[in-house]
Coordinates of C-alpha atoms in Angstrom, one line a residue:
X30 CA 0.0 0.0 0.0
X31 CA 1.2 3.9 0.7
X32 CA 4.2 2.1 2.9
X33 CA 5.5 -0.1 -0.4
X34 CA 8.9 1.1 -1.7
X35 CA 8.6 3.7 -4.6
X36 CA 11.5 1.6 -6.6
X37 CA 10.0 -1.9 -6.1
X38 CA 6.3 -0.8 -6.9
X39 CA 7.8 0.9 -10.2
X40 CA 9.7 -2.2 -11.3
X41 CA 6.5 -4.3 -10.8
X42 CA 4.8 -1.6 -12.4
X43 CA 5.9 -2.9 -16.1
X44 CA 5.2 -6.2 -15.4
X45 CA 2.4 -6.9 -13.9
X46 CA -1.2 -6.0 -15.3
X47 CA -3.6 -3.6 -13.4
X48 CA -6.2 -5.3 -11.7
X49 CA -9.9 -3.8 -12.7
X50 CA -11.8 -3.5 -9.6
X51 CA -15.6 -2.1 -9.6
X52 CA -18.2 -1.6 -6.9
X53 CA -16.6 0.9 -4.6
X54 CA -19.6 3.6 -5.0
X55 CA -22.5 4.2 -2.7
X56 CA -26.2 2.5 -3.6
X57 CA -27.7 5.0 -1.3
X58 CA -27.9 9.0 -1.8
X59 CA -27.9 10.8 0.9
X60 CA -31.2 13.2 0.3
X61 CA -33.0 9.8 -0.7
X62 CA -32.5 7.4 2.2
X63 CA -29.9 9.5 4.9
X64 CA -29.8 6.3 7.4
X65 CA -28.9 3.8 4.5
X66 CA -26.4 6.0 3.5
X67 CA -24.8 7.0 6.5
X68 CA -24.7 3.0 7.2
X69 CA -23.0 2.7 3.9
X70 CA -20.4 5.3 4.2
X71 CA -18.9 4.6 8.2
X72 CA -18.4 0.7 6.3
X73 CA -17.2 1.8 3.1
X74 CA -15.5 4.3 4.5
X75 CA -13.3 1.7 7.1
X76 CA -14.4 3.7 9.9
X77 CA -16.1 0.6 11.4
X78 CA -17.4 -2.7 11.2
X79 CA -21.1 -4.3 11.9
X80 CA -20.4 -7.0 14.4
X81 CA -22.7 -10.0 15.2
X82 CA -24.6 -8.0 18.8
X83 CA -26.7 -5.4 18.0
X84 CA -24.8 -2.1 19.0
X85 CA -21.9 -3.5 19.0
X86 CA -19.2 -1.9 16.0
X87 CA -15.5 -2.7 15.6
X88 CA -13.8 0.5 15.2
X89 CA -11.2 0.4 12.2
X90 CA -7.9 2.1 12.7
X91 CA -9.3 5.0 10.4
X92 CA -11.6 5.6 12.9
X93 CA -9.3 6.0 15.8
X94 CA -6.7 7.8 14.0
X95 CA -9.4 10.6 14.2
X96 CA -10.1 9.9 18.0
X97 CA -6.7 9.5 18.3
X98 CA -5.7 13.2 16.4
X99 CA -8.5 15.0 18.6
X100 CA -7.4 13.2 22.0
X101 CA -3.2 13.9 21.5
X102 CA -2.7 16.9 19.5
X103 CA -6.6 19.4 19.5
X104 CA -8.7 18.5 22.4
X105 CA -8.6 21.3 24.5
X106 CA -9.2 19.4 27.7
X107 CA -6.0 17.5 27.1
X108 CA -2.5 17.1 29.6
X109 CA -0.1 18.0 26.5
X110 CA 2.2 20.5 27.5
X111 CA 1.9 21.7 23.5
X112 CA -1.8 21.7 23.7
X113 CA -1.7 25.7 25.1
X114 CA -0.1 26.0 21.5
X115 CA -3.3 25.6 19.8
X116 CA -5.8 26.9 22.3
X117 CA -4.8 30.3 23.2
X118 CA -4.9 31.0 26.9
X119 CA -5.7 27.7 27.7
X120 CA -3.3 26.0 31.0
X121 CA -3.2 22.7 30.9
X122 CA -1.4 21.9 33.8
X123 CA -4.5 22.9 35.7
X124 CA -6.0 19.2 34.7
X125 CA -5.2 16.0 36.1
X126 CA -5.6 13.5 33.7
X127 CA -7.7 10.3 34.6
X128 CA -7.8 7.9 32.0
X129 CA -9.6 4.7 32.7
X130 CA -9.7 3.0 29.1
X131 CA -9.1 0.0 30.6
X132 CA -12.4 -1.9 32.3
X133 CA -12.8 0.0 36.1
X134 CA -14.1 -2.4 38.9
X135 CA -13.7 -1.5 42.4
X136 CA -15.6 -1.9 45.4
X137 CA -18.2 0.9 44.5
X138 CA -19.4 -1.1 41.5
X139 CA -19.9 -4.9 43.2
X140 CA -23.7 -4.2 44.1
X141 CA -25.7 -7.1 45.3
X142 CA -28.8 -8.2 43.4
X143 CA -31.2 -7.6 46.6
X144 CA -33.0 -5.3 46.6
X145 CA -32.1 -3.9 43.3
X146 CA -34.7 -4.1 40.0
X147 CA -34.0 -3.0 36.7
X148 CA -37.7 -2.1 36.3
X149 CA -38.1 -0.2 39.1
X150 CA -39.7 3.2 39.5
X151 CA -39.1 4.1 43.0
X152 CA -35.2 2.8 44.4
X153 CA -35.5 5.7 47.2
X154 CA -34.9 2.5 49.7
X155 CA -32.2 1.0 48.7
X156 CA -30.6 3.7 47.4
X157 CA -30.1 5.2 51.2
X158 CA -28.0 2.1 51.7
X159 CA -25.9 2.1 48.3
X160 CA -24.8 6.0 47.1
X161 CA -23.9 4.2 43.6
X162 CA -27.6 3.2 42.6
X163 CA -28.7 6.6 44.0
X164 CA -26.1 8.1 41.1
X165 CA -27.1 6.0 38.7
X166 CA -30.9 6.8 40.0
X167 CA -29.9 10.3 39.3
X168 CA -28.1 10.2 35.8
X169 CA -31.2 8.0 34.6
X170 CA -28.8 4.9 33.5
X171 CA -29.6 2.2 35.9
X172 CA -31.4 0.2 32.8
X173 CA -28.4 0.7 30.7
X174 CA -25.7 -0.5 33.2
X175 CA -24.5 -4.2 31.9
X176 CA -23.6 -6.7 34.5
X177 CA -21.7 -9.4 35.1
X178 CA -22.9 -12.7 36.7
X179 CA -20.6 -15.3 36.0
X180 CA -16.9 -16.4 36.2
X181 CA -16.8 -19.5 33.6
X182 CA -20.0 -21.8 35.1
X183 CA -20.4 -20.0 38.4
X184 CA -22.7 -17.4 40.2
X185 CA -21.0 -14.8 41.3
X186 CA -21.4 -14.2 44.7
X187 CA -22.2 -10.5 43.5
X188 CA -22.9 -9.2 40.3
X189 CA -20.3 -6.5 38.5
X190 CA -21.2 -3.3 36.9
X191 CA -18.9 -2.6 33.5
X192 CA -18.1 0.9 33.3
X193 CA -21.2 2.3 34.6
X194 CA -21.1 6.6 34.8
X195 CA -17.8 7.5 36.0
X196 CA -19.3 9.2 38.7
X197 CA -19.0 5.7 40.8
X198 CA -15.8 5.4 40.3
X199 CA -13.9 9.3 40.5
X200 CA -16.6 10.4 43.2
X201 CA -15.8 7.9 46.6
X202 CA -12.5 9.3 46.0
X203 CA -13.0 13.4 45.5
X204 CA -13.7 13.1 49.3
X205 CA -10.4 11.6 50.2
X206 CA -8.6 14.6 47.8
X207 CA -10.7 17.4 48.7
X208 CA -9.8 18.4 52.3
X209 CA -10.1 22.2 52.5
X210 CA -10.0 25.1 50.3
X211 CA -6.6 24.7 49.3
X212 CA -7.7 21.3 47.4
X213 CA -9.7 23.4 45.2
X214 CA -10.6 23.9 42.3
X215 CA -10.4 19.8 41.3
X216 CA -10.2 19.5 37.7
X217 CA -10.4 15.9 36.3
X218 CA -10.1 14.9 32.2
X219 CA -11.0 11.1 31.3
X220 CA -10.6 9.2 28.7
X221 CA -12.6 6.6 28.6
X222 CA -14.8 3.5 27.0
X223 CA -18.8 3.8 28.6
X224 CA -20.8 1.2 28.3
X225 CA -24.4 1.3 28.0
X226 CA -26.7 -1.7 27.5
X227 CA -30.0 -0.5 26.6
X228 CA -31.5 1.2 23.9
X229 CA -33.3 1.3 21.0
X230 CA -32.1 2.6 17.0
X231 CA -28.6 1.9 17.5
X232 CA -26.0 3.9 15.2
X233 CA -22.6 3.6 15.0
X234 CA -21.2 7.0 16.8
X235 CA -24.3 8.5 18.1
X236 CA -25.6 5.7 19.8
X237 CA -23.9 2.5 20.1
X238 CA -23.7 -0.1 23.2
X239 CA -19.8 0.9 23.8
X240 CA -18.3 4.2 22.8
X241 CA -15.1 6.5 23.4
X242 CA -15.9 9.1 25.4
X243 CA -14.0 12.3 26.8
X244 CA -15.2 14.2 29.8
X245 CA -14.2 16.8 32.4
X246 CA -14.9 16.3 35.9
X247 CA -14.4 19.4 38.3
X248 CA -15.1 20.5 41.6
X249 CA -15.3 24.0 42.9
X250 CA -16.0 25.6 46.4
X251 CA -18.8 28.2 44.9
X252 CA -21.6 27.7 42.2
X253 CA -20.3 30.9 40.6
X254 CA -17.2 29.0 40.0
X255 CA -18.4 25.9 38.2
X256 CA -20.8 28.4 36.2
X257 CA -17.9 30.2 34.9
X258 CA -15.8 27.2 34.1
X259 CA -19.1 25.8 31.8
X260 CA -18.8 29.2 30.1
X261 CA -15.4 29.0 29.5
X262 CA -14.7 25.3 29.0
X263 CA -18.5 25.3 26.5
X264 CA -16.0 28.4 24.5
X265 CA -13.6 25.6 24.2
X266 CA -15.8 22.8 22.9
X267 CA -17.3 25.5 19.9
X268 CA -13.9 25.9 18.8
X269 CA -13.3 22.3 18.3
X270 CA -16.5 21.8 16.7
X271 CA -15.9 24.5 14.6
X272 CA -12.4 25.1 13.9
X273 CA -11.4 21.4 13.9
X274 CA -14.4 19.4 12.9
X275 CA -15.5 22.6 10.7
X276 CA -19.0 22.0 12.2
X277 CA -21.4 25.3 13.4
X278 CA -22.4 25.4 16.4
X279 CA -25.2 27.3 18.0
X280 CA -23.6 27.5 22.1
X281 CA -26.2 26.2 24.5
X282 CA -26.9 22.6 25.0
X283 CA -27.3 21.1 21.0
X284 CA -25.0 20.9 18.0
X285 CA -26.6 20.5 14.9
X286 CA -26.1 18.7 11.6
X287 CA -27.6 20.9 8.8
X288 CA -28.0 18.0 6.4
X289 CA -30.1 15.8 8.5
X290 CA -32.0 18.6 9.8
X291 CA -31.7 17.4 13.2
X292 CA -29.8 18.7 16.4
X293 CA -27.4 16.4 18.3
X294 CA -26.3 16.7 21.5
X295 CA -22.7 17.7 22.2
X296 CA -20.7 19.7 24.9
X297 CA -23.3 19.3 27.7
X298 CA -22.4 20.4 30.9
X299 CA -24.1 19.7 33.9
X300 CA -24.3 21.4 37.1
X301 CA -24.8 18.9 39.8
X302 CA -24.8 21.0 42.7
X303 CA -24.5 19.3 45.9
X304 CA -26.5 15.8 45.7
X305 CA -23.7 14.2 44.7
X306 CA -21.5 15.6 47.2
X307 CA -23.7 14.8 49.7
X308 CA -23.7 11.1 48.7
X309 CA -19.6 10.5 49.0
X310 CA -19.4 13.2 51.4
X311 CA -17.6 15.4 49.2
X312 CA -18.2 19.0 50.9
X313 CA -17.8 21.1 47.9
X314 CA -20.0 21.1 44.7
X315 CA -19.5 19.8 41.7
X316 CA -19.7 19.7 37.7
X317 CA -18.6 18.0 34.8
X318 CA -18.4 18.0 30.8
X319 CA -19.0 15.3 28.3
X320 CA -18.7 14.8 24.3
X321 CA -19.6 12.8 21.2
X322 CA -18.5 14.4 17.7
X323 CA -17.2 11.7 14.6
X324 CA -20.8 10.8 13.9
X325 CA -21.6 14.4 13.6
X326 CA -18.5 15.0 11.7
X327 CA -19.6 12.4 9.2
X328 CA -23.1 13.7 8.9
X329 CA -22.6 17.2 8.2
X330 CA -19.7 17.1 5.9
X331 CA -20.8 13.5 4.3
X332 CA -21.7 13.3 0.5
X333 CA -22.5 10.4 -2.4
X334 CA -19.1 9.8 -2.7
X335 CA -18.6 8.6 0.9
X336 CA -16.8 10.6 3.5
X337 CA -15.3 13.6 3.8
X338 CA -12.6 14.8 6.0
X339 CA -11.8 18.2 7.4
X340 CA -7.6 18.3 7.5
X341 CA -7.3 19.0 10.6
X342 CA -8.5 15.7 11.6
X343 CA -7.6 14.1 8.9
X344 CA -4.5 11.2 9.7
X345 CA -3.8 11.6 6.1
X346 CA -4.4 14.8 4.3
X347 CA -2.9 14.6 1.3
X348 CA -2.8 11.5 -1.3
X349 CA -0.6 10.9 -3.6
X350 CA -1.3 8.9 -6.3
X351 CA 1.0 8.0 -9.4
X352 CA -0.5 7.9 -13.0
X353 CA 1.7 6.0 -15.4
X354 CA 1.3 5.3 -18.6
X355 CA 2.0 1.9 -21.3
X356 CA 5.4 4.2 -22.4
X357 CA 6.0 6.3 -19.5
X358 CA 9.0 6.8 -17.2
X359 CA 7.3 4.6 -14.7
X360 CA 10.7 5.2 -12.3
X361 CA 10.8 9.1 -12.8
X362 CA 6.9 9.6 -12.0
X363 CA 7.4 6.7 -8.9
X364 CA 10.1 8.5 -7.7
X365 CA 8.7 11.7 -8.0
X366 CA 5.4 11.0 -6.2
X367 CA 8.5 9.7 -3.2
X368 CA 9.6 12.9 -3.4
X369 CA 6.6 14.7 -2.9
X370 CA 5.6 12.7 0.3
X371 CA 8.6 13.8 1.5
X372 CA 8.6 17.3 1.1
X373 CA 5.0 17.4 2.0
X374 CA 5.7 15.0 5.5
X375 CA 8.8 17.5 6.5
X376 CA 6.5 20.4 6.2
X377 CA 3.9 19.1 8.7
X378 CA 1.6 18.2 6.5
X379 CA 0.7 14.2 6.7
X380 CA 0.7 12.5 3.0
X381 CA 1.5 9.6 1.9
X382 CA 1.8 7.9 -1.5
X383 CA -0.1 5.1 -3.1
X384 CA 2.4 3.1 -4.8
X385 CA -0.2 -0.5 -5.1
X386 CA 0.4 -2.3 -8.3
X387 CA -2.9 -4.5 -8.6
X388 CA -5.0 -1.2 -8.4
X389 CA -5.8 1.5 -11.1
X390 CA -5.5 4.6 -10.7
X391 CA -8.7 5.2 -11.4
X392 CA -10.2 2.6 -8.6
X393 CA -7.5 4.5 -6.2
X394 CA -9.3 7.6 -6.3
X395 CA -12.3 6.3 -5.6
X396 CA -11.0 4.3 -2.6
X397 CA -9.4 7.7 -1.5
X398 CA -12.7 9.4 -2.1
X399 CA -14.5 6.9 -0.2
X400 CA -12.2 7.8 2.6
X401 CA -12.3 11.2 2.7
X402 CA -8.7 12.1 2.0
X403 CA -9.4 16.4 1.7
X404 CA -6.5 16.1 -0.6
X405 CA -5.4 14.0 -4.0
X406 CA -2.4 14.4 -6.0
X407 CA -1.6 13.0 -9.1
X408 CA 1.7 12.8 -11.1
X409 CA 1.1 11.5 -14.5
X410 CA 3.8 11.6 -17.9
X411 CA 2.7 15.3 -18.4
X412 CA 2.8 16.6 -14.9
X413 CA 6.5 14.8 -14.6
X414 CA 7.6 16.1 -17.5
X415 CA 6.6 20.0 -16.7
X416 CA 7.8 19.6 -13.1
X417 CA 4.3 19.7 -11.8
X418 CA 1.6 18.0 -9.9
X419 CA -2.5 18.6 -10.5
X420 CA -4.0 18.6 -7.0
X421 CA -7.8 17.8 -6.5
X422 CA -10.0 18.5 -3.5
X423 CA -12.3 16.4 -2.2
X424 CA -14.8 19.0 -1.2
X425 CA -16.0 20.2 -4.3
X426 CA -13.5 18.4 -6.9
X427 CA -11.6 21.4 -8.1
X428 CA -8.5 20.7 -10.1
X429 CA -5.0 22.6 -9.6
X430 CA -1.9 22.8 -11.3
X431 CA 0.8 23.3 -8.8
X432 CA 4.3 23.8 -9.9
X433 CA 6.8 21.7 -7.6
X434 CA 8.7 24.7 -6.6
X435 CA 5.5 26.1 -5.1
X436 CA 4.1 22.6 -3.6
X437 CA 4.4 23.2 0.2
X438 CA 3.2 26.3 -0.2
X439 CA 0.4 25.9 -1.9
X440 CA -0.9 22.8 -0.6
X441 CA -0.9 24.2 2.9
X442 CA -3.3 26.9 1.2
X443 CA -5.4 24.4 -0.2
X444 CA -6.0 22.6 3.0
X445 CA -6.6 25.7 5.2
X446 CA -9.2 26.5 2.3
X447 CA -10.8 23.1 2.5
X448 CA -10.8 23.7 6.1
X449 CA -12.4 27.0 6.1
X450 CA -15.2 25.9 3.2
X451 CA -16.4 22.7 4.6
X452 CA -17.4 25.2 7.5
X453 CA -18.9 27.8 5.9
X454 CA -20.9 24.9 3.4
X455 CA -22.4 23.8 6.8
X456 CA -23.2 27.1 8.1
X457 CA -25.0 28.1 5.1
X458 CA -27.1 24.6 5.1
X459 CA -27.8 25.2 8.9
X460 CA -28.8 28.8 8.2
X461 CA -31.1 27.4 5.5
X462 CA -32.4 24.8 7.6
X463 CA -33.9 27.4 10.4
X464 CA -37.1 28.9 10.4
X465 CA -38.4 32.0 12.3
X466 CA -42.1 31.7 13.5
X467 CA -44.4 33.8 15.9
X468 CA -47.8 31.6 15.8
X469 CA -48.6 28.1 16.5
X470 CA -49.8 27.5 12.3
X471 CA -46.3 28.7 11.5
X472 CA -44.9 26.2 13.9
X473 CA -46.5 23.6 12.4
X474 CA -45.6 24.6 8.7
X475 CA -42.2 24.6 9.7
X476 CA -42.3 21.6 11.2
X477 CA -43.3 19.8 8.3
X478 CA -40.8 21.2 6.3
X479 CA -38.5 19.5 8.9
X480 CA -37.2 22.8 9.5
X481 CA -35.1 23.9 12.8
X482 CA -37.5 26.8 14.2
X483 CA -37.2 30.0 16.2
X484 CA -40.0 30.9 18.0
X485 CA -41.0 33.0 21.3
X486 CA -41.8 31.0 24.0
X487 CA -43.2 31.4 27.8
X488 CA -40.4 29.1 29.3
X489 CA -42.9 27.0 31.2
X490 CA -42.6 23.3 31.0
X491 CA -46.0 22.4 30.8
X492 CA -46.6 24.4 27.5
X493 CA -43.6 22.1 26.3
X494 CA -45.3 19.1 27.5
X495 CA -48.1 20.1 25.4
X496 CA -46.3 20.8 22.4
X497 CA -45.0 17.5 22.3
X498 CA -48.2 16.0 22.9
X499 CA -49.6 18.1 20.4
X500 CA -47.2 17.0 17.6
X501 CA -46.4 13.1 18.2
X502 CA -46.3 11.5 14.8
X503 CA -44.4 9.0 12.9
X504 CA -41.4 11.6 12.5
X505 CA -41.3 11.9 16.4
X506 CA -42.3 15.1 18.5
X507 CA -41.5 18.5 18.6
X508 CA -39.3 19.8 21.7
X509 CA -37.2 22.8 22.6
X510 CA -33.5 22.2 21.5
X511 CA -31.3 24.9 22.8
X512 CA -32.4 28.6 24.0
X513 CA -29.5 30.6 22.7
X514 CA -27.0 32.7 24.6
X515 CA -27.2 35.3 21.5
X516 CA -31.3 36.2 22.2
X517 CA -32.7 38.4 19.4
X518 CA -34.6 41.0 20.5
X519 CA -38.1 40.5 22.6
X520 CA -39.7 43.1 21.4
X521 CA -42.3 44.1 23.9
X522 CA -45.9 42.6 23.7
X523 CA -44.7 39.2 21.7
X524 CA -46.7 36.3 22.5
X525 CA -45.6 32.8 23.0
X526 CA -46.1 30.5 19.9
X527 CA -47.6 27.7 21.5
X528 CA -49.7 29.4 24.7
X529 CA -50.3 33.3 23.7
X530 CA -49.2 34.2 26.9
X531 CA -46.2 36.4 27.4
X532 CA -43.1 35.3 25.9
X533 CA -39.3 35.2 27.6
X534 CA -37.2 34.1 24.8
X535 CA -36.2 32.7 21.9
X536 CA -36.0 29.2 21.8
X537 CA -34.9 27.0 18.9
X538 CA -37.3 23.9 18.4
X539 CA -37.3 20.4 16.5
X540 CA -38.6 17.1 15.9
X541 CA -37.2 14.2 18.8
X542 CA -36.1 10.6 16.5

């Protein structure tokens, strides 16, 4: 593959015939059928595989190269001394880093079976004996913790919790580190594999029985503290979102994928006061941050060609590809497609070269394609002989001419370009996507049009309730997605959409799948 030697790959080159390969397109559009499609492109993409249990996915390395590009060189919440590099003003030797990748058992997850039902609706009993179910009470997962039972053939004595919410396992121990006021502020960054057992719709990224996860965990002595930290550390999350990921944001509580027309959670953070540290006599309160993005990543930026990467996160961003022909200088274009790797690779920029002798060039771009490579360059007879490459971008297919004496340069152009237009592509689908209303028939329009909607709204949870109620169908109900920190004007006198009465604020709205 892109590792084969340039000289051995152009010696075989001559000899052996080119193997004609078909079948690498998409059966599936993604305006026609977007949940076929998206299926089709995280396979034939190599980001994952289906396995045999329902929710289960084997993540390719493709797939973690991403995770892998985010969590040691982007994510803001990460130890790396270099990290302060790319986030400006950002100290990263305020976190500890926690990372518990590895499966977490400890005392605080053995819980016995009595007492404790998975169908329960009231645990208020047995959760004043055992502080864990009253977390898990609290976080709503107690039907989505697995458990173990067995060892081989036999009972165990007590069943085993896998990975339930890292709450149960960082929270017994905040007490122990937080003595006094000097102990604080408590920052915590995990790394981590969660798994959850139940659940309906399964979808590889967005909702899947075991999933990488990132999260902050942080304790403070004041609520004015952990406030300003979600400010701050939410500031953080929009610029990965959007300056990594090249996906708009609106900052609040949703993150939205203008394509689907749907709004997907990321970047939550939640306040959780002092229950918690009441439970493992912590005496300060607390707060933490979670996050989910490659599924979003894939949605928004997607297309019928299969995926497409921003270069920021891409692990390779530029391919190289040679182009020989029957009577061309197979060693000269071989060695110059060598050359350019290098140059590119000593720059910074990540590239690597195709140099496969049972594939066509043509079936390579497609594979490359399929992959989301931003980047393709191709060195043919011509472009050898003129000292030249012709560069094409997988956003929107342009072709470029590039002169090898300008190549660093002008790739790194091209890929800050990319960068930049895969965001503003989104932004202007999002935009398109969202609809301002002021009456309830307007609502409703919109709706239909599976629109994202503005409207004024009374901020009282039973008018939400009834909107819901009001607007269960086959596509799912209506709810509030996010209330934005940028408010439009109120102007005085507007009505709420759904109730008449008085309106707050703005509110975005959308359909729940």
């Amino acid at each position: 593959m892109a590792g084969k030697d340039a000289k051995s790959a152009a010696a075989k080159g001559k000899k052996k015939e080119v193997k004609k390969e078909t079948g690498l397109g998409l059966s599936y559009k993604k305006d026609e059928n977007f949940g076929e499609w998206y299926s089709e492109v995280v396979v034939n993409g190599e980001m994952i595989e289906y396995y045999d249990i329902s929710g289960c996915y084997i993540l390719r390395p493709w797939a973690m190269s991403i995770w892998e590009i985010m969590q040691d060189n982007r994510f803001p919440l990460l130890l790396a001394s270099g990290e302060k590099d790319h986030i400006e003003g950002f100290a990263p030797e305020q976190y500890m880093h926690f990372d518990n990748r590895s499966l977490c058992l400890h005392q605080y997850l053995v819980l016995g079976k009595e007492g404790f039902d998975s169908n329960a609706q009231d645990l208020t009993g047995f959760v004043l004996a055992n502080p864990i179910l009253g977390v898990l009470k609290q976080l709503k997962n107690v039907i989505q913790v697995a458990w173990v039972t067995k060892s081989g053939e036999s009972e165990l004595e007590m069943p085993i919790a896998i990975r339930p919410t890292s709450e149960t396992v960082m929270y017994p121990y905040f007490s122990k580190w937080i003595r006094g006021h000097r102990d604080l502020p408590l920052r915590l960054n995990q790394w981590c594999n969660v798994v959850r057992w139940e659940f309906s719709n399964p979808t590889p990224f967005i909702r899947s029985r075991e999933f990488l996860w990132q999260e902050g965990h942080t304790a403070f002595a004041t609520k004015e503290e952990a406030d300003t930290e979600v400010l701050d550390i939410l500031e953080l999350y929009r610029r990965i979102y959007e300056e990594f990921l090249a996906v708009p944001v609106i900052k609040g509580k949703k993150s939205f994928c203008p394509k689907h027309r749907r709004g997907v959670q990321g970047a939550t953070s939640h306040c959780l006061g002092q229950n918690f540290a009441k439970m493992f006599e912590i005496n300060f309160e607390n707060e933490k941050g979670e996050k989910a993005m490659i599924g979003v990543m894939i949605m928004v930026h997607g297309d019928d060609k299969g995926l497409v990467l921003p270069p920021k996160v891409a692990s390779i961003q530029v391919i190289v590809i040679p182009v020989p022909y029957k009577d061309a200088d197979t060693k000269g274009i071989f060695d110059a497609c060598a050359a350019t790797v290098k140059s590119l690779n000593e720059s910074g920029i990540r590239a690597e070269a195709d140099f496969r002798d049972n594939y066509s060039p043509g079936w390579k771009y497609s594979h490359w394609e399929m992959k989301g490579v931003p980047l393709r360059i191709e060195i043919g007879p011509k472009d050898y002989a003129n000292n030249q490459v012709r560069a094409v971008r997988r956003d929107n297919s342009a072709k470029h001419d590039i002169p090898m004496a300008d190549l660093v340069g002008r790739v790194q152009d091209m890929l800050n370009n990319i960068q930049q237009s895969l965001f503003d592509v989104a932004k202007q689908k999002r935009d398109a996507c969202i609809k301002v209303v002021h009456t309830w028939d307007e609502f409703v329009e919109a709706l239909s049009q599976k629109k994202m909607i503005l409207a004024p709204w009374c901020d009282e949870e039973a008018v939400e309730k009834d909107v819901k109620a009001r607007t269960k169908g086959d596509m799912g109900a209506a709810k509030s997605l996010c209330s934005p920190f940028d408010q439009p004007e109120l102007s005085e006198g507007t009505l709420c959409f759904a109730s008449g009465k008085p309106a707050k604020k703005w509110t975005y709205w959308g359909r729940s799948y």
